[in-house]
Amino acid sequence: MTRARQLRALLPAALLVAVGIGGLLSLASDAAAASSSGLSSLNGAGTEGTAHSPVAPVQPPNTGTSNSSVKVYKHGRLVAYGNQAIRYSYPPTSYVPAGQALYEEFCSSCHGTEAAGSTRAPNLVGLGPATIDFWVTTGRMPAENQNAVEAPRKPAKLSDLQALEIAAFVNSLDPSEPAIPTVNTKGADLAVGAELFALNCAACHTITGAGDELAYSTSAPSLRAATPTQAAEAIRTGPANMPRFTGNLTDAQVRDVVAYVTEEIQHQSNPGGLALGGVGPVAEGFVALLFGVGGLALVGFWIGDRS
Amino acid sequence: MSDETHSARSPLPVASLDDPQLQIAARFPRRTENIIALNFLLGLLCVGAFGAAFWQNWAPWILGLTFGAGTFFLGFGLIAWGKYLMPQGPFVEERHVLASTEAERDSMAAAVLQRGTVVVRRRKLLGGLLAGGLGIFGIVAAFPLIRSLGPLPKTTLTKTNWRRGSLVVDANGRPVRRDELQPGGLLTVFPAGYETNEETQAVDQTVLIRAQTGDLVTEPGRGSWAPDGYVAYSKVCTHLGCPVGLYEQQLKLLVCPCHQSIFNILDGAVPKFGPAPRPLPQLPLYFDDSGYLRAQRGYDQPIGPGFWERS
Amino acid sequence: MTPTALRRPRTKREATAALGPYGRLGKAIGELDDRLGIAKGGRTFLDKIFPDHWSFMLGEIALYSFVILMVTGVYLTLYYVPSTAEVIYHGVYAPLRGQRVTEAYATTVNISFAVRGGLLMRQMHHWSADVFLGAIVIHMARIFFTGAFRKPRELNWTIGLTLLLLSLANGFIGYSLPDDLISGTGIRILYSIILSIPLLGSYLAFFIFGGPYPGNEIIPRLFIIHVLVLPAILAALIGGHLFLLVRQKHTQFPGKGKTEHNVVGSPMFPTFIAKTTGFFFMVTSVTALLGGLAQINPIWQFGQYRPAKISYAVQPDWYMGWLDGVLRIMPSWEFTGFGHTIPFEVFLPAVVFPGIIFTLCFGWPAIERLFTKDNEIHHLLDRPRDRPKRTAAGAAVAALLFTTFGASATDVLANFFHVSLNAVLWSFRVLVIVVPILVGVITWKICLELQHGGPDLGKRKRAMVVTRTAAGEYRAVPSEIRPGDEHRELEPVPVPALIDLDDGSLEVTAGNTRPDAEGVRRVIR
């Protein structure tokens, strides 16, 4: 081929490259030009918010403390507080002697005679009776394995009454909050409970409440066995690695979450058949491959030849 | 080679019923027939039951069971029929060579080359330009599909709605007061006015944690960022963007539920374990005169996962 | 007098006789043949031979699952609305009442609770998708380990792999359509993966999602891809896949009477049609039983997706598990420099790793040809043991994918076995390297062992029955052939064109015979 012909052959290729580069350049310089939908609303309209508060100073909402709730006194002592959603009550002082005896037998060897804790166990003073009640009624305490990272739920060794007695004793050393909650789930809004659960609880306990293993040998337990009182206690006291929800959730919100747990999580609607453990696609994949594909492969094995 | 050798001129072969390949596999054909018939009957009944259940809107497990059982029996019967009551074979079929003859291949190649050469040799320039045009057409044809789909990213990936003085509110719009969280508490927060906006929630979401003031390790330049132990980090994981909502209160760790990246909240959410590459960006906070928590300013870096333009 | 042939038939017997020896069926075939010329081709089609080995049925599982997907899918599209517009839920499921949810989620809950048969259809659709992909994978494994991808079937291998790739995508898109918490998290992860691509990532992400995450475009776009674009391509490719299978004919294992130049097995009509239709019913049966009895993807328990919500123990469906696993175990190597960031901890496992695997798969016929220098046409299959290197390589890759699949369940495994999550993760980092190597070496050794085991190794044996004669002597004789196995001992013959039904052992009905002068019914040739 002559040089002229070679050049003529290259012409279309050169045109192509030129247009391609031109297109890319215009695309890049588009950055300087027109706006795009939705961005202006993001960049422009932010509430600047100056030093003044946007709302008039409000009454502190009902947040599960005696400072913000209706209080009940007896002989000058606070015995209960709360509202329609949750009523917090302190165990009667008559429980203290029995509680002291139980404490010395079951708890003092690790937590110390003054409940101030030791190298093996944390301080219990000033945590409120709800804390003690939660750990004992769920059977986590007395702990079996003191070297475990977390004490797991197990069948309770002490009865509910005994748990209250110990709580009464420990609370008497330094009366604190929160008191034992009694949740009134009537009138609970399950939709709100579901939303709150998804936002605050599902990250550890999973959205179906099945529980799972967290980091460094800690775990979030299953919610299937929790009573309403235990659920409310856990939310308000934040046991072990669970965060404490005090001012960040009102009593009505806690009631909604507890109702959602006890009514929905614990009575999951499974109209589709076997729930397969509620762990999601892991179990489903297992079933699909083993029974679905495996079963059909067996049928194929029957239909066909074997050699 | 084609089937013309089996044309009507030569008679087609006839097989006898005694041929071994035509024998069926069942040893007791009558019994097998009865079993298959029973299966078909059961299948019929079950499928009919499915129809009734569907009409009556019964539970899914009844629908699935009847339909599944019905098709199972029908299928079982049909397979058994094919396997045990049909000629067992084996039968053979010749593979005809797929490839054409040399001569036919040559003529195909010749058709393309010779006719093509005749045209192109005389019209090379036209051919070249056509190729060029088609190529550009191909590229440009993709433009409506790609460019019209969405806007250019520009600065959207780097900005959130947190500004200087943004009021910190929870998902219901309630602001945060000093005594509301106790050490160990956790709250998902947004800038006021954006808490119900599902669009911006994705980038604005922030996790607020109260730690013991003494436990916090002050990063250089961040001394005032965490008043009274209140520390706020972007909730968007720097790995793949999942909300980092799992807080282990005693270990002081934020764990991302998706792929288990672990962040230490005491020293600036530095990743301790797992695939996340960067710390969670921290939001500087302060308490205003009324005691409400606000942001000193927005995040100092793009939140969330990495991308090319992130420097 | 008018000849008999031209006289109008007066009696029923005359009318039947006028139809010819094959009665109304023959007339119908004649009419069709006049218009379409189908008689010769039809006959050839009915004579088509299908080799009988059980492993050849695996592809049919996939095919029939696809049919079920289409049928149940059409049903679902009648009720599902692909929109992210917010509505207040007022339906049957109590915990959701009064909540603001998207239309996509609300209509999916509606299908599950309010539509007659809706939950069954939804669950059948989802189970069928899982089974579909499982079947594709084991079918592909069969093709690989028996060498059925060799010349002339490389194109079919390519089509099949494309089917796998598109089905993976369609499955992921499908379970993301309900816009629930778990699948929405998957979409967020998809967005970040696209974002991680160097140079183009942010542009691609914005184009695909129509803006910043989450936007309102992604659900409608995924919907149309899921119900129109991908199913159309899949259907066309499946058509091509089957066409090539018919044109090139099926492969077969070596055996009695089987050569490179024939196909031995059962004919299309009636045997294969009966078996395959029965198998279709079986696939439907298994899907229906799963769909009715085992719950899958209970989205009402998960709630509407919102970007600030998350759940623990979130895994994708099984066929995406391998990607989730590599994302979890990948160390956090991110490159930052020169004013740019390349998140290798995302880009490598989510883009490069699957890219390498699929390139390897697509290129395998060429790779193998490179090593074996084999350009011959192959219609006879290999037994896996006869190709130790190929089998070991395939086993190693399968083990790698299986390990990465296991790695996606780190938290579930840690929970189930009560071990530390961190320990499980580190174990998988080690296993993902060690296991494929081990499996490859062990497989190779096993193949070599099996090769020396003799020609009968692995074949179905006939039992030796010990009998005692009257004189007290013990003798061992082979047992009777199992029913259905006899035919393997016979010499294969061509499908008979005509069968002589005349020998009296068969009851024949009118239509294919007519009585002759002696009143004896005979077949008319």
mmCIF file of N, CA and C in Angstrom, chain A residues 42 190-191 194-195 198-199 202-204 206-208 211-217 260 264 268-276 279 281-282 284-285 287-289 291-293 296-297 299-301 303-307, chain C residues 52-54 57 61 93 95 97 99 113 119 123 127 130-131 134 138 181 275 279 282-283 286 290 292-297 300-302 308-313 315-318 411 414-415 419-422 460 487-488:
data_model
loop_
_atom_site.group_PDB
_atom_site.id
_atom_site.type_symbol
_atom_site.label_atom_id
_atom_site.label_comp_id
_atom_site.label_asym_id
_atom_site.label_seq_id
_atom_site.Cartn_x
_atom_site.Cartn_y
_atom_site.Cartn_z
ATOM 1 N N LEU A 42 -30.298 19.769 49.176
ATOM 2 C CA LEU A 42 -29.369 19.296 50.192
ATOM 3 C C LEU A 42 -28.414 20.400 50.615
ATOM 4 N N LEU A 190 -47.818 -0.898 68.616
ATOM 5 C CA LEU A 190 -46.858 -1.872 68.108
ATOM 6 C C LEU A 190 -46.055 -1.326 66.943
ATOM 7 N N ALA A 191 -46.669 -0.426 66.177
ATOM 8 C CA ALA A 191 -45.932 0.122 65.037
ATOM 9 C C ALA A 191 -44.745 0.947 65.522
ATOM 10 N N ALA A 194 -42.133 -1.354 66.800
ATOM 11 C CA ALA A 194 -41.362 -1.985 65.729
ATOM 12 C C ALA A 194 -40.295 -1.035 65.210
ATOM 13 N N GLU A 195 -40.665 0.219 65.015
ATOM 14 C CA GLU A 195 -39.691 1.204 64.507
ATOM 15 C C GLU A 195 -38.537 1.373 65.487
ATOM 16 N N ALA A 198 -36.264 -1.623 65.546
ATOM 17 C CA ALA A 198 -35.365 -1.684 64.394
ATOM 18 C C ALA A 198 -34.232 -0.684 64.545
ATOM 19 N N LEU A 199 -34.526 0.457 65.132
ATOM 20 C CA LEU A 199 -33.507 1.505 65.222
ATOM 21 C C LEU A 199 -32.519 1.237 66.358
ATOM 22 N N ALA A 202 -32.262 -3.999 67.018
ATOM 23 C CA ALA A 202 -32.018 -5.035 66.018
ATOM 24 C C ALA A 202 -30.546 -5.174 65.689
ATOM 25 N N ALA A 203 -29.775 -4.088 65.884
ATOM 26 C CA ALA A 203 -28.367 -4.150 65.502
ATOM 27 C C ALA A 203 -27.619 -5.217 66.279
ATOM 28 N N CYS A 204 -28.062 -5.542 67.504
ATOM 29 C CA CYS A 204 -27.419 -6.604 68.271
ATOM 30 C C CYS A 204 -28.273 -7.858 68.318
ATOM 31 N N THR A 206 -30.724 -8.841 66.429
ATOM 32 C CA THR A 206 -31.282 -9.154 65.098
ATOM 33 C C THR A 206 -32.738 -8.742 65.029
ATOM 34 N N ILE A 207 -33.196 -8.498 63.864
ATOM 35 C CA ILE A 207 -34.532 -7.937 63.660
ATOM 36 C C ILE A 207 -35.623 -8.920 64.088
ATOM 37 N N THR A 208 -35.295 -10.211 64.154
ATOM 38 C CA THR A 208 -36.293 -11.167 64.612
ATOM 39 C C THR A 208 -36.090 -11.532 66.075
ATOM 40 N N GLY A 211 -31.049 -13.131 68.517
ATOM 41 C CA GLY A 211 -29.770 -13.038 69.199
ATOM 42 C C GLY A 211 -28.637 -13.565 68.342
ATOM 43 N N ASP A 212 -27.426 -13.135 68.652
ATOM 44 C CA ASP A 212 -26.279 -13.567 67.852
ATOM 45 C C ASP A 212 -24.986 -13.285 68.607
ATOM 46 N N GLU A 213 -23.891 -13.794 68.071
ATOM 47 C CA GLU A 213 -22.580 -13.640 68.685
ATOM 48 C C GLU A 213 -21.994 -12.297 68.281
ATOM 49 N N LEU A 214 -21.511 -11.535 69.278
ATOM 50 C CA LEU A 214 -20.890 -10.249 68.969
ATOM 51 C C LEU A 214 -19.375 -10.414 69.057
ATOM 52 N N ALA A 215 -18.664 -9.298 69.223
ATOM 53 C CA ALA A 215 -17.204 -9.362 69.162
ATOM 54 C C ALA A 215 -16.610 -9.860 70.481
ATOM 55 N N TYR A 216 -15.450 -10.444 70.400
ATOM 56 C CA TYR A 216 -14.656 -10.812 71.577
ATOM 57 C C TYR A 216 -15.452 -11.641 72.580
ATOM 58 N N SER A 217 -16.130 -12.648 72.076
ATOM 59 C CA SER A 217 -16.847 -13.612 72.913
ATOM 60 C C SER A 217 -18.001 -13.022 73.697
ATOM 61 N N TYR A 260 -43.846 -4.795 71.797
ATOM 62 C CA TYR A 260 -43.444 -5.389 70.526
ATOM 63 C C TYR A 260 -42.671 -6.686 70.766
ATOM 64 N N GLU A 264 -44.932 -9.501 69.509
ATOM 65 C CA GLU A 264 -44.567 -9.864 68.142
ATOM 66 C C GLU A 264 -43.355 -10.775 68.076
ATOM 67 N N GLN A 268 -44.039 -14.739 66.886
ATOM 68 C CA GLN A 268 -43.789 -14.353 65.511
ATOM 69 C C GLN A 268 -44.860 -14.948 64.607
ATOM 70 N N SER A 269 -45.354 -14.121 63.693
ATOM 71 C CA SER A 269 -46.311 -14.691 62.754
ATOM 72 C C SER A 269 -45.543 -15.334 61.627
ATOM 73 N N ASN A 270 -45.705 -16.611 61.520
ATOM 74 C CA ASN A 270 -45.022 -17.388 60.489
ATOM 75 C C ASN A 270 -46.045 -18.069 59.604
ATOM 76 N N PRO A 271 -46.805 -17.307 58.857
ATOM 77 C CA PRO A 271 -47.832 -17.943 58.028
ATOM 78 C C PRO A 271 -47.255 -18.757 56.887
ATOM 79 N N GLY A 272 -45.981 -18.525 56.601
ATOM 80 C CA GLY A 272 -45.411 -19.207 55.445
ATOM 81 C C GLY A 272 -44.951 -20.612 55.727
ATOM 82 N N GLY A 273 -45.052 -21.065 56.979
ATOM 83 C CA GLY A 273 -44.630 -22.431 57.253
ATOM 84 C C GLY A 273 -43.562 -22.463 58.333
ATOM 85 N N LEU A 274 -42.660 -23.411 58.245
ATOM 86 C CA LEU A 274 -41.586 -23.564 59.226
ATOM 87 C C LEU A 274 -40.693 -22.331 59.192
ATOM 88 N N ALA A 275 -40.357 -21.840 60.391
ATOM 89 C CA ALA A 275 -39.602 -20.593 60.450
ATOM 90 C C ALA A 275 -38.109 -20.797 60.214
ATOM 91 N N LEU A 276 -37.630 -22.005 60.232
ATOM 92 C CA LEU A 276 -36.222 -22.329 59.981
ATOM 93 C C LEU A 276 -35.291 -21.553 60.895
ATOM 94 N N VAL A 279 -33.124 -17.270 61.202
ATOM 95 C CA VAL A 279 -31.798 -16.705 60.948
ATOM 96 C C VAL A 279 -31.655 -16.235 59.524
ATOM 97 N N PRO A 281 -31.288 -16.028 55.396
ATOM 98 C CA PRO A 281 -30.831 -16.734 54.196
ATOM 99 C C PRO A 281 -29.851 -17.873 54.445
ATOM 100 N N VAL A 282 -29.178 -17.892 55.594
ATOM 101 C CA VAL A 282 -28.246 -18.993 55.825
ATOM 102 C C VAL A 282 -29.008 -20.312 55.881
ATOM 103 N N GLU A 284 -32.111 -20.759 54.919
ATOM 104 C CA GLU A 284 -32.889 -20.946 53.693
ATOM 105 C C GLU A 284 -32.040 -21.547 52.589
ATOM 106 N N GLY A 285 -30.798 -21.064 52.457
ATOM 107 C CA GLY A 285 -29.919 -21.613 51.439
ATOM 108 C C GLY A 285 -29.631 -23.074 51.691
ATOM 109 N N VAL A 287 -31.522 -25.235 53.241
ATOM 110 C CA VAL A 287 -32.711 -26.030 52.906
ATOM 111 C C VAL A 287 -32.887 -26.141 51.397
ATOM 112 N N ALA A 288 -32.705 -25.018 50.687
ATOM 113 C CA ALA A 288 -32.912 -25.033 49.231
ATOM 114 C C ALA A 288 -31.939 -25.993 48.572
ATOM 115 N N LEU A 289 -30.683 -25.963 49.028
ATOM 116 C CA LEU A 289 -29.695 -26.805 48.372
ATOM 117 C C LEU A 289 -29.849 -28.264 48.771
ATOM 118 N N PHE A 291 -32.568 -29.919 50.354
ATOM 119 C CA PHE A 291 -33.829 -30.561 50.026
ATOM 120 C C PHE A 291 -34.277 -30.270 48.609
ATOM 121 N N GLY A 292 -34.092 -29.046 48.181
ATOM 122 C CA GLY A 292 -34.538 -28.696 46.831
ATOM 123 C C GLY A 292 -33.679 -29.353 45.777
ATOM 124 N N VAL A 293 -32.439 -28.869 45.678
ATOM 125 C CA VAL A 293 -31.567 -29.397 44.633
ATOM 126 C C VAL A 293 -31.208 -30.848 44.919
ATOM 127 N N LEU A 296 -34.174 -33.167 44.218
ATOM 128 C CA LEU A 296 -34.418 -33.325 42.784
ATOM 129 C C LEU A 296 -33.291 -34.100 42.114
ATOM 130 N N ALA A 297 -32.075 -33.925 42.596
ATOM 131 C CA ALA A 297 -30.984 -34.719 42.029
ATOM 132 C C ALA A 297 -31.218 -36.202 42.309
ATOM 133 N N VAL A 299 -34.147 -37.582 42.555
ATOM 134 C CA VAL A 299 -35.167 -38.003 41.593
ATOM 135 C C VAL A 299 -34.520 -38.272 40.238
ATOM 136 N N GLY A 300 -33.609 -37.381 39.861
ATOM 137 C CA GLY A 300 -32.891 -37.602 38.609
ATOM 138 C C GLY A 300 -32.090 -38.883 38.635
ATOM 139 N N PHE A 301 -31.538 -39.178 39.794
ATOM 140 C CA PHE A 301 -30.784 -40.413 39.976
ATOM 141 C C PHE A 301 -31.692 -41.623 39.752
ATOM 142 N N ILE A 303 -34.468 -41.564 37.860
ATOM 143 C CA ILE A 303 -34.911 -41.598 36.468
ATOM 144 C C ILE A 303 -33.840 -42.189 35.563
ATOM 145 N N GLY A 304 -32.608 -41.774 35.786
ATOM 146 C CA GLY A 304 -31.573 -42.061 34.803
ATOM 147 C C GLY A 304 -30.804 -43.330 35.078
ATOM 148 N N ASP A 305 -29.836 -43.529 34.210
ATOM 149 C CA ASP A 305 -28.934 -44.665 34.340
ATOM 150 C C ASP A 305 -27.865 -44.375 35.358
ATOM 151 N N ARG A 306 -27.222 -45.431 35.779
ATOM 152 C CA ARG A 306 -26.193 -45.213 36.778
ATOM 153 C C ARG A 306 -24.773 -45.414 36.313
ATOM 154 N N SER A 307 -24.547 -46.019 35.187
ATOM 155 C CA SER A 307 -23.155 -46.281 34.839
ATOM 156 C C SER A 307 -22.610 -45.189 33.936
ATOM 157 N N ASP C 52 -29.096 -41.587 28.738
ATOM 158 C CA ASP C 52 -29.920 -41.767 29.928
ATOM 159 C C ASP C 52 -29.266 -41.459 31.247
ATOM 160 N N HIS C 53 -27.993 -41.118 31.267
ATOM 161 C CA HIS C 53 -27.323 -41.018 32.560
ATOM 162 C C HIS C 53 -28.001 -40.012 33.467
ATOM 163 N N TRP C 54 -28.023 -40.314 34.762
ATOM 164 C CA TRP C 54 -28.776 -39.447 35.690
ATOM 165 C C TRP C 54 -28.207 -38.045 35.756
ATOM 166 N N MET C 57 -29.689 -35.069 33.908
ATOM 167 C CA MET C 57 -30.974 -34.490 34.250
ATOM 168 C C MET C 57 -30.835 -33.201 35.049
ATOM 169 N N ILE C 61 -33.446 -29.574 35.868
ATOM 170 C CA ILE C 61 -33.921 -28.945 37.100
ATOM 171 C C ILE C 61 -33.903 -27.429 36.913
ATOM 172 N N TYR C 93 -51.752 -7.029 58.412
ATOM 173 C CA TYR C 93 -50.701 -7.327 59.389
ATOM 174 C C TYR C 93 -50.658 -6.223 60.437
ATOM 175 N N PRO C 95 -48.893 -5.250 63.316
ATOM 176 C CA PRO C 95 -47.781 -4.401 63.773
ATOM 177 C C PRO C 95 -47.369 -3.349 62.765
ATOM 178 N N ARG C 97 -49.637 -1.572 60.975
ATOM 179 C CA ARG C 97 -50.746 -0.643 60.692
ATOM 180 C C ARG C 97 -50.414 0.749 61.177
ATOM 181 N N GLN C 99 -48.101 2.589 59.976
ATOM 182 C CA GLN C 99 -46.714 2.962 59.685
ATOM 183 C C GLN C 99 -46.596 3.470 58.273
ATOM 184 N N PHE C 113 -50.168 -11.384 52.682
ATOM 185 C CA PHE C 113 -51.264 -11.580 53.637
ATOM 186 C C PHE C 113 -52.645 -11.477 53.046
ATOM 187 N N LEU C 119 -49.018 -15.646 49.236
ATOM 188 C CA LEU C 119 -47.819 -16.057 49.971
ATOM 189 C C LEU C 119 -47.218 -17.311 49.354
ATOM 190 N N GLN C 123 -43.477 -17.369 47.916
ATOM 191 C CA GLN C 123 -42.491 -18.301 48.458
ATOM 192 C C GLN C 123 -42.035 -19.295 47.398
ATOM 193 N N TRP C 127 -38.145 -19.721 46.583
ATOM 194 C CA TRP C 127 -37.501 -21.037 46.689
ATOM 195 C C TRP C 127 -37.023 -21.506 45.318
ATOM 196 N N ASP C 130 -33.759 -19.970 44.416
ATOM 197 C CA ASP C 130 -32.626 -20.603 45.092
ATOM 198 C C ASP C 130 -32.290 -21.945 44.446
ATOM 199 N N VAL C 131 -33.328 -22.722 44.156
ATOM 200 C CA VAL C 131 -33.109 -24.032 43.535
ATOM 201 C C VAL C 131 -32.550 -23.867 42.126
ATOM 202 N N GLY C 134 -28.933 -23.205 42.344
ATOM 203 C CA GLY C 134 -28.246 -24.407 42.779
ATOM 204 C C GLY C 134 -28.130 -25.415 41.651
ATOM 205 N N ILE C 138 -24.677 -27.065 39.961
ATOM 206 C CA ILE C 138 -24.256 -28.458 39.859
ATOM 207 C C ILE C 138 -24.274 -28.948 38.412
ATOM 208 N N LEU C 181 -35.879 -4.359 55.211
ATOM 209 C CA LEU C 181 -34.650 -3.939 55.886
ATOM 210 C C LEU C 181 -33.445 -4.719 55.400
ATOM 211 N N LYS C 275 -40.610 -39.136 30.755
ATOM 212 C CA LYS C 275 -39.729 -38.908 31.911
ATOM 213 C C LYS C 275 -39.536 -37.429 32.191
ATOM 214 N N PHE C 279 -40.596 -35.302 35.348
ATOM 215 C CA PHE C 279 -39.598 -34.580 36.124
ATOM 216 C C PHE C 279 -40.026 -33.136 36.337
ATOM 217 N N MET C 282 -42.232 -33.143 39.105
ATOM 218 C CA MET C 282 -41.480 -33.312 40.347
ATOM 219 C C MET C 282 -40.866 -32.004 40.793
ATOM 220 N N VAL C 283 -40.280 -31.257 39.865
ATOM 221 C CA VAL C 283 -39.687 -29.968 40.221
ATOM 222 C C VAL C 283 -40.757 -29.046 40.786
ATOM 223 N N VAL C 286 -41.617 -30.247 44.356
ATOM 224 C CA VAL C 286 -40.657 -29.846 45.381
ATOM 225 C C VAL C 286 -40.779 -28.355 45.658
ATOM 226 N N LEU C 290 -41.889 -26.837 49.277
ATOM 227 C CA LEU C 290 -41.068 -25.841 49.964
ATOM 228 C C LEU C 290 -41.854 -24.551 50.140
ATOM 229 N N GLY C 292 -44.967 -23.994 50.355
ATOM 230 C CA GLY C 292 -46.069 -24.014 51.302
ATOM 231 C C GLY C 292 -45.647 -24.328 52.722
ATOM 232 N N LEU C 293 -44.612 -25.144 52.864
ATOM 233 C CA LEU C 293 -44.271 -25.652 54.190
ATOM 234 C C LEU C 293 -43.097 -24.961 54.843
ATOM 235 N N ALA C 294 -42.226 -24.349 54.078
ATOM 236 C CA ALA C 294 -41.046 -23.710 54.657
ATOM 237 C C ALA C 294 -41.073 -22.229 54.334
ATOM 238 N N GLN C 295 -41.037 -21.425 55.383
ATOM 239 C CA GLN C 295 -41.127 -19.982 55.187
ATOM 240 C C GLN C 295 -39.805 -19.445 54.674
ATOM 241 N N ILE C 296 -39.871 -18.526 53.746
ATOM 242 C CA ILE C 296 -38.661 -17.901 53.223
ATOM 243 C C ILE C 296 -38.881 -16.401 53.112
ATOM 244 N N ASN C 297 -37.872 -15.632 53.523
ATOM 245 C CA ASN C 297 -37.903 -14.182 53.413
ATOM 246 C C ASN C 297 -39.181 -13.555 53.988
ATOM 247 N N TRP C 300 -42.324 -9.170 56.492
ATOM 248 C CA TRP C 300 -43.111 -8.424 57.474
ATOM 249 C C TRP C 300 -42.417 -8.404 58.825
ATOM 250 N N GLN C 301 -41.551 -9.383 59.083
ATOM 251 C CA GLN C 301 -40.808 -9.378 60.340
ATOM 252 C C GLN C 301 -39.629 -8.408 60.282
ATOM 253 N N PHE C 302 -39.182 -8.068 59.092
ATOM 254 C CA PHE C 302 -37.990 -7.239 58.978
ATOM 255 C C PHE C 302 -38.332 -5.757 58.985
ATOM 256 N N ALA C 308 -31.204 4.409 58.221
ATOM 257 C CA ALA C 308 -30.611 4.429 59.558
ATOM 258 C C ALA C 308 -30.855 3.139 60.326
ATOM 259 N N LYS C 309 -31.651 2.219 59.780
ATOM 260 C CA LYS C 309 -31.956 0.981 60.484
ATOM 261 C C LYS C 309 -31.033 -0.118 60.019
ATOM 262 N N ILE C 310 -30.765 -1.077 60.909
ATOM 263 C CA ILE C 310 -29.908 -2.197 60.552
ATOM 264 C C ILE C 310 -30.252 -3.369 61.463
ATOM 265 N N SER C 311 -30.019 -4.559 60.964
ATOM 266 C CA SER C 311 -30.181 -5.732 61.802
ATOM 267 C C SER C 311 -28.863 -6.500 61.817
ATOM 268 N N TYR C 312 -28.666 -7.285 62.845
ATOM 269 C CA TYR C 312 -27.515 -8.165 62.882
ATOM 270 C C TYR C 312 -27.881 -9.449 62.139
ATOM 271 N N ALA C 313 -26.918 -10.273 61.940
ATOM 272 C CA ALA C 313 -27.119 -11.552 61.244
ATOM 273 C C ALA C 313 -27.818 -11.338 59.913
ATOM 274 N N GLN C 315 -27.397 -11.779 56.072
ATOM 275 C CA GLN C 315 -26.628 -12.380 54.986
ATOM 276 C C GLN C 315 -27.430 -12.260 53.703
ATOM 277 N N PRO C 316 -26.734 -12.234 52.570
ATOM 278 C CA PRO C 316 -27.486 -12.280 51.313
ATOM 279 C C PRO C 316 -27.949 -13.708 51.053
ATOM 280 N N ASP C 317 -28.736 -13.886 50.013
ATOM 281 C CA ASP C 317 -29.152 -15.234 49.634
ATOM 282 C C ASP C 317 -27.929 -16.069 49.295
ATOM 283 N N TRP C 318 -28.062 -17.368 49.353
ATOM 284 C CA TRP C 318 -26.886 -18.247 49.355
ATOM 285 C C TRP C 318 -25.946 -18.016 48.187
ATOM 286 N N ASP C 411 -20.829 -14.792 61.888
ATOM 287 C CA ASP C 411 -21.497 -14.542 63.162
ATOM 288 C C ASP C 411 -22.441 -15.678 63.516
ATOM 289 N N ALA C 414 -20.271 -18.506 64.743
ATOM 290 C CA ALA C 414 -19.737 -18.211 66.068
ATOM 291 C C ALA C 414 -20.820 -18.420 67.117
ATOM 292 N N ASN C 415 -22.045 -18.036 66.791
ATOM 293 C CA ASN C 415 -23.159 -18.191 67.717
ATOM 294 C C ASN C 415 -23.513 -19.658 67.909
ATOM 295 N N VAL C 419 -18.174 -19.958 69.827
ATOM 296 C CA VAL C 419 -16.776 -19.546 69.811
ATOM 297 C C VAL C 419 -16.737 -18.055 69.523
ATOM 298 N N SER C 420 -15.551 -17.469 69.738
ATOM 299 C CA SER C 420 -15.394 -16.028 69.541
ATOM 300 C C SER C 420 -15.499 -15.681 68.062
ATOM 301 N N LEU C 421 -16.180 -14.582 67.793
ATOM 302 C CA LEU C 421 -16.335 -14.119 66.418
ATOM 303 C C LEU C 421 -14.994 -13.850 65.774
ATOM 304 N N ASN C 422 -14.104 -13.226 66.547
ATOM 305 C CA ASN C 422 -12.796 -12.898 65.999
ATOM 306 C C ASN C 422 -12.034 -14.161 65.602
ATOM 307 N N ARG C 460 -22.177 -49.896 39.124
ATOM 308 C CA ARG C 460 -23.147 -50.586 39.960
ATOM 309 C C ARG C 460 -22.927 -52.091 39.816
ATOM 310 N N HIS C 487 -31.371 -53.376 29.877
ATOM 311 C CA HIS C 487 -31.137 -52.800 28.556
ATOM 312 C C HIS C 487 -29.688 -52.423 28.367
ATOM 313 N N ARG C 488 -28.957 -52.275 29.477
ATOM 314 C CA ARG C 488 -27.569 -51.903 29.305
ATOM 315 C C ARG C 488 -26.746 -53.026 28.718
#
